[in-house]
Tab-separated table of C-alpha atoms in Angstrom:
chain	number	residue	atom	x	y	z
A	1	MET	CA	28.908	-17.576	-42.955
A	2	GLY	CA	27.554	-15.649	-46.072
A	3	ASP	CA	24.363	-13.546	-45.775
A	4	ARG	CA	22.004	-14.043	-43.077
A	5	GLY	CA	18.573	-12.562	-42.134
A	6	GLN	CA	17.557	-11.288	-45.823
A	7	PRO	CA	14.220	-11.666	-46.703
A	8	LEU	CA	12.993	-14.393	-49.145
A	9	SER	CA	10.431	-12.140	-51.297
A	10	PRO	CA	12.022	-8.936	-52.772
A	11	HIS	CA	8.540	-7.270	-52.519
A	12	GLY	CA	8.570	-8.058	-48.899
A	13	GLY	CA	5.379	-10.266	-48.746
A	14	PRO	CA	5.412	-13.946	-47.867
A	15	PRO	CA	6.856	-16.187	-50.731
A	16	THR	CA	4.881	-18.443	-52.505
A	17	LEU	CA	4.899	-22.174	-52.763
A	18	SER	CA	6.713	-22.292	-56.044
A	19	THR	CA	9.521	-19.610	-54.923
A	20	LEU	CA	10.188	-21.903	-52.165
A	21	THR	CA	10.562	-24.919	-53.964
A	22	LEU	CA	12.740	-23.061	-56.541
A	23	LEU	CA	14.810	-21.592	-53.712
A	24	LEU	CA	15.026	-25.250	-52.185
A	25	LEU	CA	16.065	-26.865	-55.466
A	26	LEU	CA	18.862	-24.175	-56.068
A	27	CYS	CA	20.321	-24.569	-52.708
A	28	GLY	CA	20.447	-28.330	-53.069
A	29	GLN	CA	21.887	-27.800	-56.675
A	30	ALA	CA	24.312	-25.191	-55.319
A	31	GLN	CA	25.345	-27.218	-52.312
A	32	SER	CA	26.149	-30.138	-54.831
A	33	GLN	CA	28.296	-27.751	-57.273
A	34	CYS	CA	31.165	-26.614	-54.714
A	35	LYS	CA	34.083	-27.644	-56.784
A	36	ILE	CA	37.050	-26.861	-53.822
A	37	LEU	CA	38.096	-30.375	-53.939
A	38	ARG	CA	38.762	-30.186	-57.529
A	39	CYS	CA	40.821	-26.736	-57.172
A	40	ASN	CA	42.886	-28.434	-54.523
A	41	ALA	CA	43.478	-31.766	-56.841
A	42	GLU	CA	44.616	-29.173	-59.673
A	43	TYR	CA	46.934	-27.120	-57.342
A	44	VAL	CA	48.435	-30.032	-56.106
A	45	SER	CA	48.829	-31.775	-59.507
A	46	SER	CA	50.342	-28.627	-60.876
A	47	THR	CA	52.849	-28.126	-57.897
A	48	LEU	CA	54.133	-31.659	-58.084
A	49	SER	CA	57.013	-31.333	-60.409
A	50	LEU	CA	58.154	-28.283	-58.366
A	51	ARG	CA	58.504	-30.437	-55.351
A	52	GLU	CA	60.186	-33.213	-57.341
A	53	GLY	CA	62.963	-30.717	-58.574
A	54	GLY	CA	61.178	-28.529	-61.447
A	55	SER	CA	60.111	-29.601	-64.655
A	56	PRO	CA	62.019	-29.096	-67.971
A	57	GLY	CA	62.361	-25.611	-68.983
A	58	THR	CA	61.407	-24.250	-65.590
A	59	PRO	CA	64.034	-21.665	-64.405
A	60	ARG	CA	65.851	-22.465	-60.983
A	61	GLY	CA	67.563	-19.786	-58.818
A	62	GLY	CA	68.204	-16.700	-60.172
A	63	GLY	CA	66.045	-13.733	-59.362
A	64	ARG	CA	64.115	-13.048	-56.167
A	65	GLY	CA	61.929	-15.738	-55.276
A	66	GLY	CA	63.594	-18.733	-57.258
A	67	LEU	CA	60.626	-20.883	-58.199
A	68	ALA	CA	58.212	-18.978	-56.302
A	69	SER	CA	58.353	-15.913	-58.913
A	70	GLY	CA	57.966	-18.678	-61.654
A	71	GLY	CA	55.793	-21.899	-61.344
A	72	LEU	CA	54.719	-21.363	-57.974
A	73	CYS	CA	53.254	-18.214	-58.560
A	74	ARG	CA	51.474	-19.210	-61.665
A	75	ALA	CA	50.066	-22.169	-59.729
A	76	LEU	CA	48.805	-19.882	-56.767
A	77	ARG	CA	47.188	-17.592	-59.328
A	78	SER	CA	45.449	-20.539	-61.179
A	79	TYR	CA	44.627	-21.552	-57.690
A	80	ALA	CA	42.936	-18.416	-56.549
A	81	LEU	CA	40.820	-18.091	-60.133
A	82	CYS	CA	39.468	-21.507	-59.400
A	83	THR	CA	38.395	-20.512	-55.811
A	84	ARG	CA	36.789	-17.201	-57.411
A	85	ARG	CA	34.885	-19.419	-60.056
A	86	THR	CA	33.376	-21.739	-57.371
A	87	ALA	CA	32.890	-19.262	-53.970
A	88	ARG	CA	29.180	-18.821	-54.797
A	89	THR	CA	28.497	-22.411	-54.343
A	90	CYS	CA	30.941	-23.005	-51.594
A	91	ARG	CA	29.865	-20.698	-48.845
A	92	GLY	CA	30.102	-22.223	-45.428
A	93	ASP	CA	32.411	-24.899	-46.578
A	94	LEU	CA	35.178	-25.183	-44.307
A	95	ALA	CA	37.645	-26.709	-47.103
A	96	PHE	CA	37.091	-23.360	-49.122
A	97	HIS	CA	37.395	-20.995	-46.773
A	98	SER	CA	40.669	-22.835	-45.429
A	99	ALA	CA	42.082	-22.775	-49.088
A	100	VAL	CA	41.206	-19.221	-49.704
A	101	HIS	CA	43.218	-18.025	-46.525
A	102	GLY	CA	45.758	-20.279	-47.556
A	103	ILE	CA	46.375	-18.751	-51.040
A	104	GLU	CA	46.864	-15.313	-49.335
A	105	ASP	CA	49.054	-16.354	-46.862
A	106	LEU	CA	51.041	-18.238	-49.615
A	107	MET	CA	51.337	-15.488	-52.318
A	108	ILE	CA	52.365	-13.097	-49.518
A	109	GLN	CA	55.369	-15.587	-48.293
A	110	HIS	CA	56.399	-15.866	-51.615
A	111	ASN	CA	56.164	-12.620	-52.941
A	112	CYS	CA	53.620	-13.207	-55.809
A	113	SER	CA	51.640	-10.598	-57.415
A	114	ARG	CA	48.120	-10.907	-58.038
A	115	GLN	CA	48.189	-10.338	-61.706
A	116	GLY	CA	50.184	-12.417	-64.368
A	117	PRO	CA	50.592	-15.632	-65.831
A	118	THR	CA	48.602	-18.916	-64.537
A	119	ALA	CA	49.349	-22.462	-64.923
A	120	PRO	CA	48.188	-24.456	-67.671
A	121	PRO	CA	45.349	-26.527	-67.095
A	122	PRO	CA	46.513	-30.367	-65.925
A	123	ALA	CA	46.318	-32.834	-68.605
A	124	ARG	CA	43.348	-35.302	-68.766
A	125	GLY	CA	42.833	-38.943	-70.211
A	126	PRO	CA	44.924	-42.035	-69.607
A	127	ALA	CA	48.068	-41.981	-67.697
A	128	LEU	CA	51.100	-42.559	-69.781
A	129	PRO	CA	52.863	-46.066	-69.837
A	130	GLY	CA	55.595	-45.884	-66.983
A	131	ALA	CA	53.861	-42.939	-65.234
A	132	GLY	CA	53.881	-43.077	-61.639
A	133	PRO	CA	50.229	-42.905	-59.490
A	134	ALA	CA	48.417	-39.732	-59.567
A	135	PRO	CA	49.043	-37.413	-56.496
A	136	LEU	CA	46.697	-38.438	-53.601
A	137	THR	CA	44.320	-35.384	-52.876
A	138	PRO	CA	44.114	-34.922	-48.621
A	139	ASP	CA	40.930	-36.469	-47.266
A	140	PRO	CA	38.079	-33.840	-46.870
A	141	CYS	CA	37.354	-34.857	-43.647
A	142	ASP	CA	40.556	-34.676	-42.058
A	143	TYR	CA	41.284	-31.253	-41.309
A	144	GLU	CA	44.520	-31.267	-40.050
A	145	ALA	CA	45.955	-33.314	-43.136
A	146	ARG	CA	44.413	-31.242	-45.566
A	147	PHE	CA	45.243	-28.027	-43.801
A	148	SER	CA	49.078	-29.233	-43.585
A	149	ARG	CA	48.936	-29.998	-47.202
A	150	LEU	CA	47.610	-26.983	-48.379
A	151	HIS	CA	49.825	-24.509	-46.069
A	152	GLY	CA	52.835	-26.380	-45.788
A	153	ARG	CA	52.532	-26.288	-41.642
A	154	ALA	CA	50.321	-27.522	-39.106
A	155	PRO	CA	47.179	-25.592	-38.169
A	156	GLY	CA	46.746	-23.455	-35.110
A	157	PHE	CA	44.583	-24.335	-32.676
A	158	LEU	CA	42.745	-22.638	-29.608
A	159	HIS	CA	41.662	-23.666	-26.070
A	160	CYS	CA	38.564	-22.913	-23.848
A	161	ALA	CA	37.782	-24.561	-20.943
A	162	SER	CA	34.483	-24.231	-18.257
A	163	PHE	CA	34.653	-25.905	-14.919
A	164	GLY	CA	33.549	-25.292	-11.140
A	165	ASP	CA	31.325	-22.527	-10.328
A	166	PRO	CA	31.742	-21.619	-13.667
A	167	HIS	CA	35.275	-20.488	-14.275
A	168	VAL	CA	35.807	-19.747	-17.879
A	169	ARG	CA	39.213	-19.645	-19.968
A	170	SER	CA	38.155	-17.987	-22.981
A	171	PHE	CA	40.264	-18.594	-26.273
A	172	HIS	CA	42.003	-15.232	-25.826
A	173	HIS	CA	43.593	-16.145	-22.101
A	174	HIS	CA	41.026	-14.434	-20.007
A	175	PHE	CA	39.904	-16.304	-17.007
A	176	HIS	CA	36.307	-15.167	-15.376
A	177	THR	CA	34.555	-16.581	-12.452
A	178	CYS	CA	30.788	-16.291	-13.603
A	179	ARG	CA	27.233	-16.067	-12.036
A	180	VAL	CA	25.591	-16.955	-15.145
A	181	GLN	CA	22.229	-18.750	-14.682
A	182	GLY	CA	20.266	-20.767	-16.930
A	183	ALA	CA	21.548	-21.486	-20.394
A	184	TRP	CA	24.382	-19.632	-22.015
A	185	PRO	CA	26.310	-20.384	-25.400
A	186	LEU	CA	30.055	-21.406	-25.030
A	187	LEU	CA	30.480	-21.771	-28.527
A	188	ASP	CA	28.203	-20.859	-31.448
A	189	ASN	CA	30.028	-20.955	-35.068
A	190	ASP	CA	28.989	-22.141	-38.281
A	191	PHE	CA	30.356	-25.764	-37.407
A	192	LEU	CA	29.575	-26.208	-33.764
A	193	PHE	CA	27.227	-25.022	-31.253
A	194	VAL	CA	27.875	-25.765	-27.288
A	195	GLN	CA	25.619	-24.822	-24.684
A	196	ALA	CA	26.043	-24.871	-20.644
A	197	THR	CA	23.164	-24.437	-18.329
A	198	SER	CA	23.812	-23.631	-14.903
A	199	SER	CA	22.051	-23.094	-11.454
A	200	PRO	CA	22.909	-22.055	-7.944
A	201	VAL	CA	25.148	-24.301	-5.690
A	202	ALA	CA	22.380	-23.580	-3.140
A	203	SER	CA	19.461	-21.381	-2.704
A	204	GLY	CA	20.447	-17.672	-2.662
A	205	ALA	CA	23.713	-18.328	-3.646
A	206	ASN	CA	25.725	-15.986	-5.913
A	207	ALA	CA	27.668	-19.107	-7.034
A	208	THR	CA	26.638	-21.520	-9.786
A	209	THR	CA	27.385	-24.585	-11.341
A	210	THR	CA	27.104	-26.472	-14.887
A	211	ARG	CA	24.368	-29.005	-14.781
A	212	LYS	CA	24.015	-29.436	-18.363
A	213	ILE	CA	25.732	-29.459	-21.645
A	214	THR	CA	24.473	-29.436	-24.835
A	215	ILE	CA	26.621	-29.881	-28.111
A	216	ILE	CA	25.378	-29.720	-32.018
A	217	PHE	CA	27.746	-30.792	-34.748
A	218	LYS	CA	26.036	-29.277	-37.455
A	219	ASN	CA	25.667	-31.153	-40.750
A	220	MET	CA	28.650	-30.928	-43.146
A	221	GLN	CA	28.396	-32.141	-46.769
A	222	GLU	CA	30.334	-35.538	-47.486
A	223	CYS	CA	31.506	-35.540	-43.701
A	224	ILE	CA	28.862	-35.690	-40.912
A	225	ASP	CA	25.208	-35.772	-40.288
A	226	GLN	CA	24.132	-33.608	-37.810
A	227	LYS	CA	24.846	-34.912	-34.413
A	228	VAL	CA	23.602	-33.843	-31.114
A	229	TYR	CA	25.338	-34.629	-27.620
A	230	GLN	CA	23.762	-33.876	-24.427
A	231	ALA	CA	25.146	-34.635	-21.126
A	232	GLU	CA	23.494	-33.766	-17.559
A	233	VAL	CA	24.611	-34.470	-13.958
A	234	ASP	CA	24.566	-38.122	-13.394
A	235	ASN	CA	23.965	-38.780	-17.138
A	236	LEU	CA	26.985	-38.987	-18.978
A	237	PRO	CA	26.307	-40.886	-22.169
A	238	ALA	CA	28.857	-42.634	-24.297
A	239	ALA	CA	26.842	-41.926	-27.292
A	240	PHE	CA	24.818	-39.099	-29.224
A	241	GLU	CA	21.444	-38.787	-28.621
A	242	ASP	CA	20.385	-40.722	-31.614
A	243	GLY	CA	22.550	-43.757	-30.089
A	244	SER	CA	25.192	-43.506	-32.333
A	245	ILE	CA	28.763	-43.161	-31.880
A	246	ASN	CA	30.137	-41.732	-34.816
A	247	GLY	CA	29.020	-39.013	-37.427
A	248	GLY	CA	26.604	-41.090	-39.477
A	249	ASP	CA	26.888	-43.171	-42.855
A	250	ARG	CA	28.329	-40.513	-44.863
A	251	PRO	CA	31.794	-41.174	-46.429
A	252	GLY	CA	33.571	-39.232	-43.650
A	253	GLY	CA	31.339	-40.234	-40.634
A	254	SER	CA	34.169	-41.848	-38.831
A	255	SER	CA	35.718	-38.679	-38.880
A	256	LEU	CA	33.388	-37.673	-35.733
A	257	SER	CA	33.885	-40.109	-32.993
A	258	ILE	CA	32.853	-40.469	-29.077
A	259	GLN	CA	34.467	-42.528	-26.680
A	260	THR	CA	34.837	-42.810	-22.900
A	261	ALA	CA	37.671	-44.280	-20.927
A	262	ASN	CA	35.625	-43.756	-17.563
A	263	PRO	CA	31.964	-44.549	-18.145
A	264	GLY	CA	29.403	-41.868	-16.390
A	265	SER	CA	32.548	-39.189	-15.357
A	266	HIS	CA	34.348	-38.670	-18.798
A	267	VAL	CA	33.646	-38.337	-22.290
A	268	GLU	CA	35.766	-37.489	-25.032
A	269	ILE	CA	34.516	-36.529	-28.652
A	270	ARG	CA	36.724	-36.311	-31.470
A	271	ALA	CA	35.502	-34.158	-34.617
A	272	ALA	CA	38.482	-34.845	-36.986
A	273	TYR	CA	36.648	-32.956	-39.954
A	274	ILE	CA	37.034	-29.458	-38.048
A	275	GLY	CA	40.071	-30.151	-36.130
A	276	THR	CA	38.302	-30.290	-32.647
A	277	THR	CA	38.565	-32.668	-29.578
A	278	ILE	CA	36.180	-31.967	-26.837
A	279	ILE	CA	36.384	-33.526	-23.257
A	280	ILE	CA	33.340	-33.530	-20.894
A	281	ARG	CA	34.072	-34.893	-17.150
A	282	GLN	CA	31.526	-34.747	-14.411
A	283	THR	CA	33.124	-33.806	-10.663
A	284	ALA	CA	31.354	-32.835	-7.417
A	285	GLY	CA	27.973	-32.785	-8.746
A	286	GLN	CA	28.912	-30.618	-11.691
A	287	LEU	CA	29.977	-30.558	-15.300
A	288	SER	CA	33.426	-29.459	-16.853
A	289	PHE	CA	33.823	-28.438	-20.604
A	290	SER	CA	37.281	-28.469	-22.245
A	291	ILE	CA	37.958	-28.043	-26.140
A	292	ARG	CA	40.770	-27.748	-28.377
A	293	VAL	CA	39.812	-26.246	-31.698
A	294	ALA	CA	40.989	-25.065	-35.175
A	295	GLU	CA	41.257	-21.427	-35.373
A	296	ASP	CA	39.502	-21.313	-38.590
A	297	VAL	CA	36.600	-23.266	-37.066
A	298	ALA	CA	36.343	-21.156	-33.840
A	299	ARG	CA	36.455	-17.899	-36.059
A	300	ALA	CA	33.732	-18.958	-38.543
A	301	PHE	CA	30.830	-16.902	-36.810
A	302	SER	CA	28.960	-13.783	-37.879
A	303	ALA	CA	27.805	-10.695	-35.886
A	304	GLU	CA	24.569	-12.361	-35.007
A	305	GLN	CA	26.719	-15.224	-32.926
A	306	ASP	CA	28.640	-12.582	-30.989
A	307	LEU	CA	27.576	-14.215	-27.669
A	308	GLN	CA	29.734	-16.993	-26.811
A	309	LEU	CA	31.737	-17.294	-23.592
A	310	CYS	CA	34.764	-18.870	-25.110
A	311	VAL	CA	35.487	-16.259	-27.417
A	312	SER	CA	34.557	-13.079	-25.052
A	313	GLY	CA	34.442	-14.366	-21.978
A	314	CYS	CA	31.533	-13.758	-19.505
A	315	PRO	CA	29.626	-10.354	-19.776
A	316	PRO	CA	30.991	-7.867	-17.462
A	317	SER	CA	27.503	-8.135	-15.453
A	318	GLN	CA	28.018	-11.694	-15.163
A	319	ARG	CA	31.240	-11.614	-13.458
A	320	LEU	CA	31.816	-12.185	-9.664
A	321	SER	CA	34.378	-9.243	-8.055
A	322	ARG	CA	37.202	-10.469	-6.191
A	323	SER	CA	35.642	-9.199	-2.898
A	324	GLU	CA	32.626	-11.513	-3.858
A	325	ARG	CA	34.983	-14.433	-4.642
A	326	ASN	CA	36.645	-13.672	-1.037
A	327	ARG	CA	33.681	-14.072	1.026
A	328	ARG	CA	33.425	-16.698	3.888
A	329	GLY	CA	31.778	-19.707	2.638
A	330	ALA	CA	31.004	-23.152	4.144
A	331	ILE	CA	34.934	-23.940	4.720
A	332	ALA	CA	37.354	-21.311	5.817
A	333	ILE	CA	39.478	-19.635	3.406
A	334	ASP	CA	42.592	-21.140	4.869
A	335	THR	CA	40.989	-24.661	4.683
A	336	ALA	CA	40.228	-24.244	1.259
A	337	ARG	CA	43.955	-23.148	0.468
A	338	ARG	CA	45.391	-26.153	1.995
A	339	LEU	CA	43.137	-28.473	0.262
A	340	CYS	CA	43.720	-26.953	-3.348
A	341	LYS	CA	47.631	-26.538	-2.677
A	342	GLU	CA	48.024	-30.408	-2.521
A	343	GLY	CA	47.144	-30.610	-6.148
A	344	LEU	CA	47.736	-27.180	-7.675
A	345	PRO	CA	51.151	-25.981	-6.279
A	346	VAL	CA	51.400	-22.875	-8.402
A	347	GLU	CA	48.886	-20.153	-7.140
A	348	ASP	CA	47.312	-19.588	-10.411
A	349	ALA	CA	43.750	-18.641	-11.654
A	350	TYR	CA	43.117	-22.347	-11.412
A	351	PHE	CA	44.347	-22.897	-7.709
A	352	GLN	CA	42.184	-19.493	-6.932
A	353	SER	CA	39.281	-20.913	-8.645
A	354	CYS	CA	39.708	-24.177	-6.809
A	355	VAL	CA	39.913	-22.102	-3.460
A	356	PHE	CA	36.758	-20.254	-4.114
A	357	ASP	CA	34.554	-23.623	-5.299
A	358	VAL	CA	35.838	-25.625	-2.117
A	359	SER	CA	35.196	-22.598	0.163
A	360	VAL	CA	31.555	-21.715	-1.184
A	361	SER	CA	30.450	-25.500	-1.703
A	362	GLY	CA	32.019	-27.052	1.380
A	363	ASP	CA	32.972	-30.202	-0.886
A	364	PRO	CA	36.779	-30.991	-1.138
A	365	ASN	CA	36.107	-32.740	-4.520
A	366	PHE	CA	36.076	-29.610	-6.119
A	367	THR	CA	39.952	-29.743	-6.095
A	368	VAL	CA	39.343	-32.503	-8.961
A	369	ALA	CA	37.627	-30.081	-11.423
A	370	ALA	CA	40.310	-27.375	-11.278
A	371	GLN	CA	43.072	-30.329	-11.264
A	372	THR	CA	41.646	-31.744	-14.422
A	373	ALA	CA	40.979	-28.472	-16.118
A	374	LEU	CA	44.666	-27.434	-15.824
A	375	ASP	CA	45.448	-31.074	-17.010
A	376	ASP	CA	43.519	-30.508	-20.108
A	377	ALA	CA	44.999	-27.129	-20.540
A	378	ARG	CA	48.362	-28.626	-20.490
A	379	VAL	CA	47.318	-31.212	-23.344
A	380	PHE	CA	45.448	-28.745	-25.525
A	381	LEU	CA	47.186	-25.535	-25.308
A	382	PRO	CA	49.581	-24.623	-28.125
A	383	ASP	CA	51.764	-22.462	-26.050
A	384	LEU	CA	52.328	-23.899	-22.547
A	385	GLU	CA	53.963	-20.612	-21.647
A	386	LYS	CA	50.540	-19.542	-21.415
A	387	LEU	CA	49.145	-22.406	-19.293
A	388	HIS	CA	49.166	-20.659	-15.779
A	389	LEU	CA	47.146	-17.425	-15.776
A	390	PHE	CA	47.260	-15.137	-12.734
A	391	PRO	CA	44.803	-12.323	-11.611
A	392	SER	CA	46.391	-9.608	-13.783
A	393	ASP	CA	45.233	-11.820	-16.953
A	394	ALA	CA	41.835	-12.166	-16.029
A	395	GLY	CA	40.708	-9.271	-18.696
A	396	PRO	CA	39.228	-6.649	-16.708
A	397	PRO	CA	36.639	-4.431	-17.808
A	398	LEU	CA	37.364	-2.143	-20.617
A	399	SER	CA	37.455	1.489	-19.764
A	400	PRO	CA	35.420	4.098	-21.770
A	401	ALA	CA	38.460	5.449	-23.597
A	402	THR	CA	39.411	1.764	-24.669
A	403	CYS	CA	36.180	0.830	-25.909
A	404	LEU	CA	36.166	4.090	-27.863
A	405	VAL	CA	39.511	3.070	-29.740
A	406	GLN	CA	38.351	-0.092	-30.311
A	407	LEU	CA	34.983	1.325	-32.010
A	408	LEU	CA	37.037	3.684	-34.066
A	409	SER	CA	39.235	1.012	-35.135
A	410	GLY	CA	36.430	-1.247	-36.240
A	411	LEU	CA	34.613	1.561	-38.193
A	412	PHE	CA	38.128	2.138	-40.011
A	413	VAL	CA	38.405	-1.357	-40.992
A	414	LEU	CA	34.815	-1.513	-42.281
A	415	TRP	CA	35.166	1.703	-44.228
A	416	LEU	CA	38.310	0.054	-45.838
A	417	CYS	CA	36.236	-2.888	-46.870
A	418	VAL	CA	33.681	-0.967	-48.503
A	419	GLN	CA	36.292	0.978	-50.797
């Protein structure tokens, strides 16, 4: 996040070597000065007495919000002040942005005003005799634990999948059958890049399948070095491109790991530092992709990163229409329906996708791709009521009137932001 695309030189000319050197030094210094962990620790310390039943002189009850109108609100205002002071040096830091959103939520939840007294700074110096151990600060490379400690609840997650033709289930529960050829981004945000490369199932065919998946886990301060994973049909490695199976030698390197229970056909990558799990499978000569990702991570992208199949689904020009999906293929539709019905009794979008893939390809093994995609969704979806999607959930193209309403809404929000 942060500003992108700004020229390095204010005069429009090429920057000098000395200017570039200075910028590199300043960038390195800024990255090392992000104090969000200190802000987190001070907040935890200042609220410890509240969780333990209150400190002497702290009013209990009496008045709306009880402790929230006193000690907790003072702690939250101090926390907010600390994040503002370190904001410039914490751009792109997931812990920082999570803290900012968490403070806002808690202040609203507990009716705290933005103006008012703050908590006194935590005492420094040696521990007093008989004092208990200092409170543990959450591991900066354990996203779920850090989020839960900060917000007092479990984080939210989103699910996306791509399999078969490919069929794409977006974060927003739209289900598209796509004709995309070549390389297309499934995800492109500040922490993660996923690209799928597709080619036609047969010469001249509209239908395509994914033959290659590339994933880049971007460098993240004390947690991981940048890691690249690349899978192709008949080459599903159980290691990153550099041969490693974790995030490197940094303190949080173990927060990124890769493992396989079925070599050559199933790989699972866990990125605990961003609350993300990815599964890649090979079935019927194609690759399937499935992900569960923390909401904060999935939404950490700029306007320049708007083309993401997991976010917006396939572009309208790349979606196969229902008439195209119902054309006769290598296997009769009735035969394909019978084969798919064995493992997919509910005639939802997964079942319809299975029928299309089996019919067009003539390969009954495509039933497995739809079945495993549904199995992954059953594990990854936070709300199982949204497990089965039906044709009406497929997200039809927006009408011009709907587009106009959305455009005006966006302009109104932009106007509010600049006031």
